[in-house]
Short mmCIF file of C-alpha atoms in Angstrom, two decimals:
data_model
loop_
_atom_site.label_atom_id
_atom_site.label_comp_id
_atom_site.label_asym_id
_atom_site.label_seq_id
_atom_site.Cartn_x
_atom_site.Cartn_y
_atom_site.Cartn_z
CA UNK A 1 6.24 0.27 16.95
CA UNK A 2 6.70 -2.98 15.61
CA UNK A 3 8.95 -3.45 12.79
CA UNK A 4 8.99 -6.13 10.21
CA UNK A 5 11.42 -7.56 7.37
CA UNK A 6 10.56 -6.40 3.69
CA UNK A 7 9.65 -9.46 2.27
CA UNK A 8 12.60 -11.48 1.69
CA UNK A 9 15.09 -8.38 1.98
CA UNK A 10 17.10 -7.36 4.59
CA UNK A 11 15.06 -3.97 5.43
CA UNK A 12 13.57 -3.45 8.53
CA UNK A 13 10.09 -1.23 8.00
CA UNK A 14 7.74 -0.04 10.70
CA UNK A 15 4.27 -2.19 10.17
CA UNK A 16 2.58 1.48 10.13
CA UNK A 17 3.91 3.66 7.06
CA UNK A 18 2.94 7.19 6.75
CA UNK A 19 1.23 7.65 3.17
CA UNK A 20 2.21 11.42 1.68
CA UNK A 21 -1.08 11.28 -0.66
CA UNK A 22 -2.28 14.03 1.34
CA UNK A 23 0.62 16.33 0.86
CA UNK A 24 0.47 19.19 -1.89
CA UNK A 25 -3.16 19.13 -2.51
CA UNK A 26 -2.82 19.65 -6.47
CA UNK A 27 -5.67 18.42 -9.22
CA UNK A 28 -8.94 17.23 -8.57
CA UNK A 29 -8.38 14.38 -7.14
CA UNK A 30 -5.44 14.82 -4.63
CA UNK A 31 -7.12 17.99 -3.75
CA UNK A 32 -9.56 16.41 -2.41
CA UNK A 33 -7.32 13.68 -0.58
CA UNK A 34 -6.44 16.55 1.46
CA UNK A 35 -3.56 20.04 0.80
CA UNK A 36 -0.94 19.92 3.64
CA UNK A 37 1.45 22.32 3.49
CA UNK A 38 5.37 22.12 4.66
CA UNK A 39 4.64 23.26 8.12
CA UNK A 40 1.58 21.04 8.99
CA UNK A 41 3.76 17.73 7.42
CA UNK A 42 6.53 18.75 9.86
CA UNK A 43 4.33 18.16 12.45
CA UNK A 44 2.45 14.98 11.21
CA UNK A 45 6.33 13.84 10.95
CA UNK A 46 7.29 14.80 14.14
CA UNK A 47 4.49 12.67 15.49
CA UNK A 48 5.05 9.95 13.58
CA UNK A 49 9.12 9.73 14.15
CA UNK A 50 8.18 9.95 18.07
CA UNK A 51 5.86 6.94 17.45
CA UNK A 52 8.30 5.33 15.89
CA UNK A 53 6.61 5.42 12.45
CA UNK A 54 9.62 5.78 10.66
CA UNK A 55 8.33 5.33 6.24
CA UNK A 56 6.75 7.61 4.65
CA UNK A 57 5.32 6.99 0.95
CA UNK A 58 4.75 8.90 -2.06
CA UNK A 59 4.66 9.20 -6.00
CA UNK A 60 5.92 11.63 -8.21
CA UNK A 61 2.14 11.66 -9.34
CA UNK A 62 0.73 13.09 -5.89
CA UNK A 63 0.11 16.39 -6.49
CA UNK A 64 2.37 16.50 -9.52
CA UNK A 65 5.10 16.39 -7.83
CA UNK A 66 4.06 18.51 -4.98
CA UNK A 67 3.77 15.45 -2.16
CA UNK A 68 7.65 14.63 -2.62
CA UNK A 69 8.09 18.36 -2.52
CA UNK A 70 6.45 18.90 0.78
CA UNK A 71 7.33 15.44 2.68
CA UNK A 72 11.38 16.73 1.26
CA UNK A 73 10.48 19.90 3.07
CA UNK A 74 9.12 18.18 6.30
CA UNK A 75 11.89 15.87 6.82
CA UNK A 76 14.64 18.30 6.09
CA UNK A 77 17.52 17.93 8.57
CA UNK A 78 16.81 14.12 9.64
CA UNK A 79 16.82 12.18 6.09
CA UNK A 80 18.53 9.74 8.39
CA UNK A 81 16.09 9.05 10.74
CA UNK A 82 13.75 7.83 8.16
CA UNK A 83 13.17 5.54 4.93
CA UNK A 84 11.72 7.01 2.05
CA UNK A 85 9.64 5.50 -0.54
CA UNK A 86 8.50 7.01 -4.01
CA UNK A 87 7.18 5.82 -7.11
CA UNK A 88 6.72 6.10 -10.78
CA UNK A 89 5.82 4.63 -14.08
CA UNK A 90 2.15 6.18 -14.37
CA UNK A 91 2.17 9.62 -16.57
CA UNK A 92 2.86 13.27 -15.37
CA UNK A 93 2.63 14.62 -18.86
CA UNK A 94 0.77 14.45 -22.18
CA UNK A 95 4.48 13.84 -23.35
CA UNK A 96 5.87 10.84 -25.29
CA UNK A 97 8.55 10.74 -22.45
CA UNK A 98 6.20 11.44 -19.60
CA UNK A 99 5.08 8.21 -19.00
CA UNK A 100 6.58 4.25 -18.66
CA UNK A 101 9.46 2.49 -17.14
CA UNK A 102 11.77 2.52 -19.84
CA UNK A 103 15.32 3.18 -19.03
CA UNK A 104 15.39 6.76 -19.73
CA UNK A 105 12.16 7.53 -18.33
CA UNK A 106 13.50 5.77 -15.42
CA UNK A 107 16.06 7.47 -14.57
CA UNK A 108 14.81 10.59 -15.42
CA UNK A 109 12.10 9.68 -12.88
CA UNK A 110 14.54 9.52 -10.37
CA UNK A 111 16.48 12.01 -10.52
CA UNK A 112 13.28 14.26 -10.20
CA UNK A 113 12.20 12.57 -7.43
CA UNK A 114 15.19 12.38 -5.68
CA UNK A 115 15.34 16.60 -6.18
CA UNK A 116 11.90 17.17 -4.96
CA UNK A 117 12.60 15.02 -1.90
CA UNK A 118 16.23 16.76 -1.45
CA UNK A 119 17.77 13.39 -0.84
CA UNK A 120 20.40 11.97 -2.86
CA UNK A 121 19.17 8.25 -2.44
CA UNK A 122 15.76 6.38 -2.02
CA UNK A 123 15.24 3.15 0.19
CA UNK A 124 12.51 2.01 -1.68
CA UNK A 125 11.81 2.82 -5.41
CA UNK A 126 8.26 1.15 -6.69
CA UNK A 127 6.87 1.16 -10.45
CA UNK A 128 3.17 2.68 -9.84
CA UNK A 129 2.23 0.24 -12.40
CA UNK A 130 3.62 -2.65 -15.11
CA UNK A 131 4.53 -1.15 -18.25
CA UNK A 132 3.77 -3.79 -21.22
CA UNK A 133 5.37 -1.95 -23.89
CA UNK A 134 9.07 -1.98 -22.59
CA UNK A 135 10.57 -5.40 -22.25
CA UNK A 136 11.31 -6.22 -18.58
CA UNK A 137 14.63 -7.18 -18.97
CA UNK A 138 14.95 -3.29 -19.83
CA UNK A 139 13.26 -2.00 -16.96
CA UNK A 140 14.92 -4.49 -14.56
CA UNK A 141 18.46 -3.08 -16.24
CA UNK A 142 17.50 0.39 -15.52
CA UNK A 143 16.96 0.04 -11.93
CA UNK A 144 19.47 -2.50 -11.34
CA UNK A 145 22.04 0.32 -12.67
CA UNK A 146 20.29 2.96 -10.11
CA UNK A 147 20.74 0.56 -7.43
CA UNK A 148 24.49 0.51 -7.77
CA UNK A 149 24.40 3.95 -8.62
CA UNK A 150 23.23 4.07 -4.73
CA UNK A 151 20.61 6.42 -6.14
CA UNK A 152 17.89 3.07 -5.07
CA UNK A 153 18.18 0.87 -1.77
CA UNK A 154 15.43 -1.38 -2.42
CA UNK A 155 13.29 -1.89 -5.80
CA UNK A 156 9.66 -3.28 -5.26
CA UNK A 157 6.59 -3.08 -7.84
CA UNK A 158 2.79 -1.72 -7.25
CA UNK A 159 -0.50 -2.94 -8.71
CA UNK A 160 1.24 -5.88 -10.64
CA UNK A 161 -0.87 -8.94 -11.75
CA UNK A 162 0.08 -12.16 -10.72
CA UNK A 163 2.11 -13.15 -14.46
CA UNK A 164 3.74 -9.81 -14.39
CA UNK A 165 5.10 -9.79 -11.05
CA UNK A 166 6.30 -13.62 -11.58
CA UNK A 167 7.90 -12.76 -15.02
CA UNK A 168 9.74 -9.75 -13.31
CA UNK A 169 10.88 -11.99 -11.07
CA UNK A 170 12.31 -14.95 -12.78
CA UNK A 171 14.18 -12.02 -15.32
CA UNK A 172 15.84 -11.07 -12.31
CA UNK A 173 16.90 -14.31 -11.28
CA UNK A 174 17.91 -15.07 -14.93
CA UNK A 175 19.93 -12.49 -15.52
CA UNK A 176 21.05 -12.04 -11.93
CA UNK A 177 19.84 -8.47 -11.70
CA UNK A 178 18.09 -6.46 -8.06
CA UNK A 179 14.85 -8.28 -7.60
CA UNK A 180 11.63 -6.60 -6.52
CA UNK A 181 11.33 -7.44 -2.65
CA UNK A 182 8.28 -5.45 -1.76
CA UNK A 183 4.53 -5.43 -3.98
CA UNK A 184 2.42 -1.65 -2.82
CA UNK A 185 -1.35 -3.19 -3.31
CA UNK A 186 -4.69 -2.53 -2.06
CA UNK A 187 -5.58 -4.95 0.23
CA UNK A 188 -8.80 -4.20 2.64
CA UNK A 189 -11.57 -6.09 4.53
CA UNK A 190 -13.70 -4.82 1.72
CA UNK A 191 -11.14 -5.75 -0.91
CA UNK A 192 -9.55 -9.18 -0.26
CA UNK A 193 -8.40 -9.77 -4.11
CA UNK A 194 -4.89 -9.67 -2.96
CA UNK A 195 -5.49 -12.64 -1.68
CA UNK A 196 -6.06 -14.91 -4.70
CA UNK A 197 -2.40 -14.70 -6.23
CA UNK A 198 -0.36 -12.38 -5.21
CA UNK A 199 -0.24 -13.16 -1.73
CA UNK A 200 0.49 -16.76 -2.75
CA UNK A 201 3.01 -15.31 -5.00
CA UNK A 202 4.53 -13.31 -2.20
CA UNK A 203 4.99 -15.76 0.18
CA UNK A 204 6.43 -18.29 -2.53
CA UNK A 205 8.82 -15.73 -3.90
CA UNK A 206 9.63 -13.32 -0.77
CA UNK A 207 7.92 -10.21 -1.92
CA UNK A 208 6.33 -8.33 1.10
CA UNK A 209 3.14 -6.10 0.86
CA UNK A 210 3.17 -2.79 1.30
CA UNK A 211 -0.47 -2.41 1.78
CA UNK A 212 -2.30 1.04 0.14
CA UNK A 213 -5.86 2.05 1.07
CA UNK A 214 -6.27 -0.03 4.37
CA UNK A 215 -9.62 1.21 4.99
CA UNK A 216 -11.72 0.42 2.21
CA UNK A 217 -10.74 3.54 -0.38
CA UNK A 218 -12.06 5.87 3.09
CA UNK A 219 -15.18 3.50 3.33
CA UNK A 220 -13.47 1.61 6.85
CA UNK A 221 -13.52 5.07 9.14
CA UNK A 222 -16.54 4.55 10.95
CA UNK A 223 -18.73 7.23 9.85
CA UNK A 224 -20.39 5.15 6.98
CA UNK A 225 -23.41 2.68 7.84
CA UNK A 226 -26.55 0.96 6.62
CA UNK A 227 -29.43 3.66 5.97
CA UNK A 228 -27.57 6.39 6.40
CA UNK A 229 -26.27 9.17 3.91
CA UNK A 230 -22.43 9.94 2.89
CA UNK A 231 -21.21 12.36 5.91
CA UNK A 232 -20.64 15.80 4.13
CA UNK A 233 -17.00 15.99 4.96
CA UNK A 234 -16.29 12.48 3.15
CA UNK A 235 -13.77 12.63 0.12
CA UNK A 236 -16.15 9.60 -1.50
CA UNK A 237 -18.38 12.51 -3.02
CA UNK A 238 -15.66 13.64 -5.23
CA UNK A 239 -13.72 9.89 -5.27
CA UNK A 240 -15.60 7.58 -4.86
CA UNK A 241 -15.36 7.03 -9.19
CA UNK A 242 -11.22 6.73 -8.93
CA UNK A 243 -11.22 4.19 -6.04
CA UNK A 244 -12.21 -0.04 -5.68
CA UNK A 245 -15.59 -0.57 -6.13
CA UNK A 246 -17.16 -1.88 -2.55
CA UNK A 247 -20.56 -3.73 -2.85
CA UNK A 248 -22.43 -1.85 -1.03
CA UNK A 249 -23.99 -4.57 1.08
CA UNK A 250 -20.82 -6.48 1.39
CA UNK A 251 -19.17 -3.11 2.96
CA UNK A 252 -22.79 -2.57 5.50
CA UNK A 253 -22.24 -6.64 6.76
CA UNK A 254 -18.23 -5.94 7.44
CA UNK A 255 -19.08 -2.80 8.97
CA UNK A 256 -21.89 -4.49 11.57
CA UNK A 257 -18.97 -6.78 12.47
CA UNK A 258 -16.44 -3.82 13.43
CA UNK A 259 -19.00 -1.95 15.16
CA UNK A 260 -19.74 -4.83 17.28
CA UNK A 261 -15.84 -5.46 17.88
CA UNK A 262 -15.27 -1.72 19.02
CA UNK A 263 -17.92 -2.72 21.58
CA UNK A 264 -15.99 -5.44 22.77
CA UNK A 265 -12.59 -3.89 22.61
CA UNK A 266 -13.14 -0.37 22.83
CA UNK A 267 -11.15 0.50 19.69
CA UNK A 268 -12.11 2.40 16.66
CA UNK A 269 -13.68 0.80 13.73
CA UNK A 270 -10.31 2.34 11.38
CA UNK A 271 -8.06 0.73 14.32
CA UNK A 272 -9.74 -2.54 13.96
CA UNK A 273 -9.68 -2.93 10.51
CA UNK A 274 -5.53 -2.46 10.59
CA UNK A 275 -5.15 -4.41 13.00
CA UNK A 276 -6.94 -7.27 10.96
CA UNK A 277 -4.64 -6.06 8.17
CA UNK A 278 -1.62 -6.48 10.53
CA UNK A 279 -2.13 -9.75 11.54
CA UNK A 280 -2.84 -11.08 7.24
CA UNK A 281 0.44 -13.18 6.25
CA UNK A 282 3.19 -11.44 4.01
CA UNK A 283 2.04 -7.79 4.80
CA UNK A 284 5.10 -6.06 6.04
CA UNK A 285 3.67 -2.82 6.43
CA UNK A 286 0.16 -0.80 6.05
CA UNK A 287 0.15 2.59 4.76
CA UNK A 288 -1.68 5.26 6.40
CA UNK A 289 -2.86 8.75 5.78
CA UNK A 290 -3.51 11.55 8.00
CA UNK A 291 -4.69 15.20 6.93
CA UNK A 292 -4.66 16.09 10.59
CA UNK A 293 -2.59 15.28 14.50
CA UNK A 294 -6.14 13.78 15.08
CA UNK A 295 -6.02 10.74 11.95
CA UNK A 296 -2.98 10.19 12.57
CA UNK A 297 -3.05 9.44 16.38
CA UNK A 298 -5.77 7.80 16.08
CA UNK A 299 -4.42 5.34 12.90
CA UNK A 300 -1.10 4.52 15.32
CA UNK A 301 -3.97 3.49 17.84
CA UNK A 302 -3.83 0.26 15.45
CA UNK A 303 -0.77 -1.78 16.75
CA UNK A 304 0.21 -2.48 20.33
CA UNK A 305 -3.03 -4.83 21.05
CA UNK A 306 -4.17 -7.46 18.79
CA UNK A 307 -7.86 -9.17 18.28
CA UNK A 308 -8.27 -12.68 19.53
CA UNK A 309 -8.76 -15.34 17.35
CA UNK A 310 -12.10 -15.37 17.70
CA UNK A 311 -12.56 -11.72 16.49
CA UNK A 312 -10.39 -12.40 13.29
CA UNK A 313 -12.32 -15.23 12.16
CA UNK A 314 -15.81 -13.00 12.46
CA UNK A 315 -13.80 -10.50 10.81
CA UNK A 316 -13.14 -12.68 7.94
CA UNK A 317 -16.49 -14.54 7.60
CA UNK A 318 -18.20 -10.78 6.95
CA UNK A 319 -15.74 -9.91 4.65
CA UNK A 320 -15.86 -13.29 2.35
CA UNK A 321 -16.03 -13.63 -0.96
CA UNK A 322 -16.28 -16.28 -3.42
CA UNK A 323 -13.16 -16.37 -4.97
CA UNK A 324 -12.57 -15.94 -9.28
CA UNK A 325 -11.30 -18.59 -11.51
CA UNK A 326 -9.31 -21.26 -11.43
CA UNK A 327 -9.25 -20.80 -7.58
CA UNK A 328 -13.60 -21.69 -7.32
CA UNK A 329 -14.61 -24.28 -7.21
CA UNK A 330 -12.28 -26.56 -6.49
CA UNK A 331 -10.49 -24.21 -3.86
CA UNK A 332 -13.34 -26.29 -1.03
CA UNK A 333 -12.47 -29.95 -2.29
CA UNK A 334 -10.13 -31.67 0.08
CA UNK A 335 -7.72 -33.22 -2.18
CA UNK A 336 -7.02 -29.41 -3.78
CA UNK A 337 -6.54 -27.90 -0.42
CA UNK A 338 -4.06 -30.52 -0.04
CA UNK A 339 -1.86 -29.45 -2.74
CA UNK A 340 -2.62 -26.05 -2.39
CA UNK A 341 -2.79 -24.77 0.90
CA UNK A 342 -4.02 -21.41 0.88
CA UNK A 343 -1.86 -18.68 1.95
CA UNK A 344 -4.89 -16.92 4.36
#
């Protein structure tokens, strides 16, 4: 396994993480993620530690709550052998207190986190989202205090826009409190948004991705092409509304590309399209799921080879988009590219 820095931090993280999603199986939704129970996690974990895969990611929203109760259950007895990462912020409740990143909603979010994991520390705490009702310099206080509680390692943010993240930041620096050092986003071959802003950002400011939903929101496995009908076992009949939208034409010309590279390389489409993820600047590591030994092997299939430079730059043609404002049009004239050389 190759590992890599956290952004600018001085944690080491695997560039494969292990995402818990699929742990629990409570609600509609996560339910039909996948329901892993305490013994089948053990063994996905086992697998993964041997493989070095040594992060594993959740949210106290998984399953309500169930995902950090199951991944605490699988990793009992070798907390040390691992990092952990949670997150929180979005709401578990139809409560007034259920919801946010203000200081007491904070804390009380960790402390329930760090039960249901049975850990008494996390290496890296995330907000799921940016709360605009709660001044940052009150959220940053919060989890600065947690940090030298030694109840947080690492603080990092998920699904931040561009201002947010950068105002976050420069209230840290400010008022020399624990910057964020990692950003969880969706980055894809069929979602390439990321790389706009915040990967400028990140690169500019030492932020590393943690990257959710590598393979398209399940679209990347392989089993969907041109002319040919959802298979029955995919979770996009029940999920498809909850994920990133995928033109549907846009997703048929990427896929054409990996088909033709698993020709060439004899690789899987999903290994592929991680691998192109692993090689996109400021990623530090890509999140995968597994409901079974099978995913799972297969997903750690992704690092230990890497495509040629050739194969990347089909890889990226497919998958091209015109980019949003301010960054088209003047993103092709010479004299911008100058000034602004672009972080892809």
């Amino acid at each position: 396994m190759e590992y890599r820095r956290l952004g600018a931090s001085g944690l080491l993280v695997p560039a494969l993480s292990f995402g818990a999603g699929t742990f629990g199986g409570r609600g509609e939704l996560f339910s039909a993620w996948g329901d892993t129970d305490a013994e089948q996690a053990r063994r996905l974990v086992d697998i993964s530690l041997d493989a070095g895969l040594t992060m594993f990611d959740t949210a106290d929203v998984y399953s309500d709550g169930a995902s950090e109760e199951v991944l605490g259950a699988a990793i009992k007895g070798r907390r040390d052998q691992l990092l952990l990462s949670t997150k929180a912020s979005l709401p578990t409740g139809p409560g007034p207190f259920e919801a946010g990143s203000g200081r007491a909603r904070l804390i009380k979010a960790v402390e329930g986190s760090l039960h249901r994991l049975g850990t008494d520390y996390i290496d890296l705490f995330q907000l799921h989202a940016f709360d605009a009702h709660t001044p940052v310099e009150e959220v940053l206080a919060a989890l600065h205090d947690l940090v030298r509680a030694g109840k947080i390692r690492y603080l990092g943010a998920s699904n931040f826009a561009g201002w947010q993240l950068m105002k976050s930041l420069a209230a840290a620096d400010r008022h020399g409190l624990t910057r964020y050092v990692a950003h969880q986003v969706y980055y894809s071959l069929v979602g390439r948004d990321y790389e706009w802003e915040l990967m400028p950002l990140g690169q500019d400011q030492g932020v590393g991705a943690v990257v959710w939903s590598p393979l398209g929101w399940g679209r990347l496995t392989g089993k969907i092409r041109r002319g040919q009908p959802l298979p029955a076992g995919s979770r996009l009949h029940r999920t498809a509304a909850a994920g990133p939208p995928v033109d549907d034409e846009q997703l048929f010309s990427v896929v054409d590309v990996l088909d033709e590279l698993a020709a060439e390389t004899g690789k899987t489409v999903p290994q592929i399209a991680l691998n192109w993820l692993l090689r996109r600047p400021t990623v530090s590591t890509v999140i995968v799921g597994a409901r079974n030994e099978e995913q799972l092997r297969q997903n750690l299939g992704a690092i230990g080879w890497e495509l040629d430079a050739d194969q990347l730059a089909r890889l990226d043609k497919a998958s091209a988009v015109t980019p949003p404002y301010p960054y088209y049009p003047y993103y092709r004239l010479p004299d911008f590219a100058r000034l602004n050389p672009p972080a892809a």
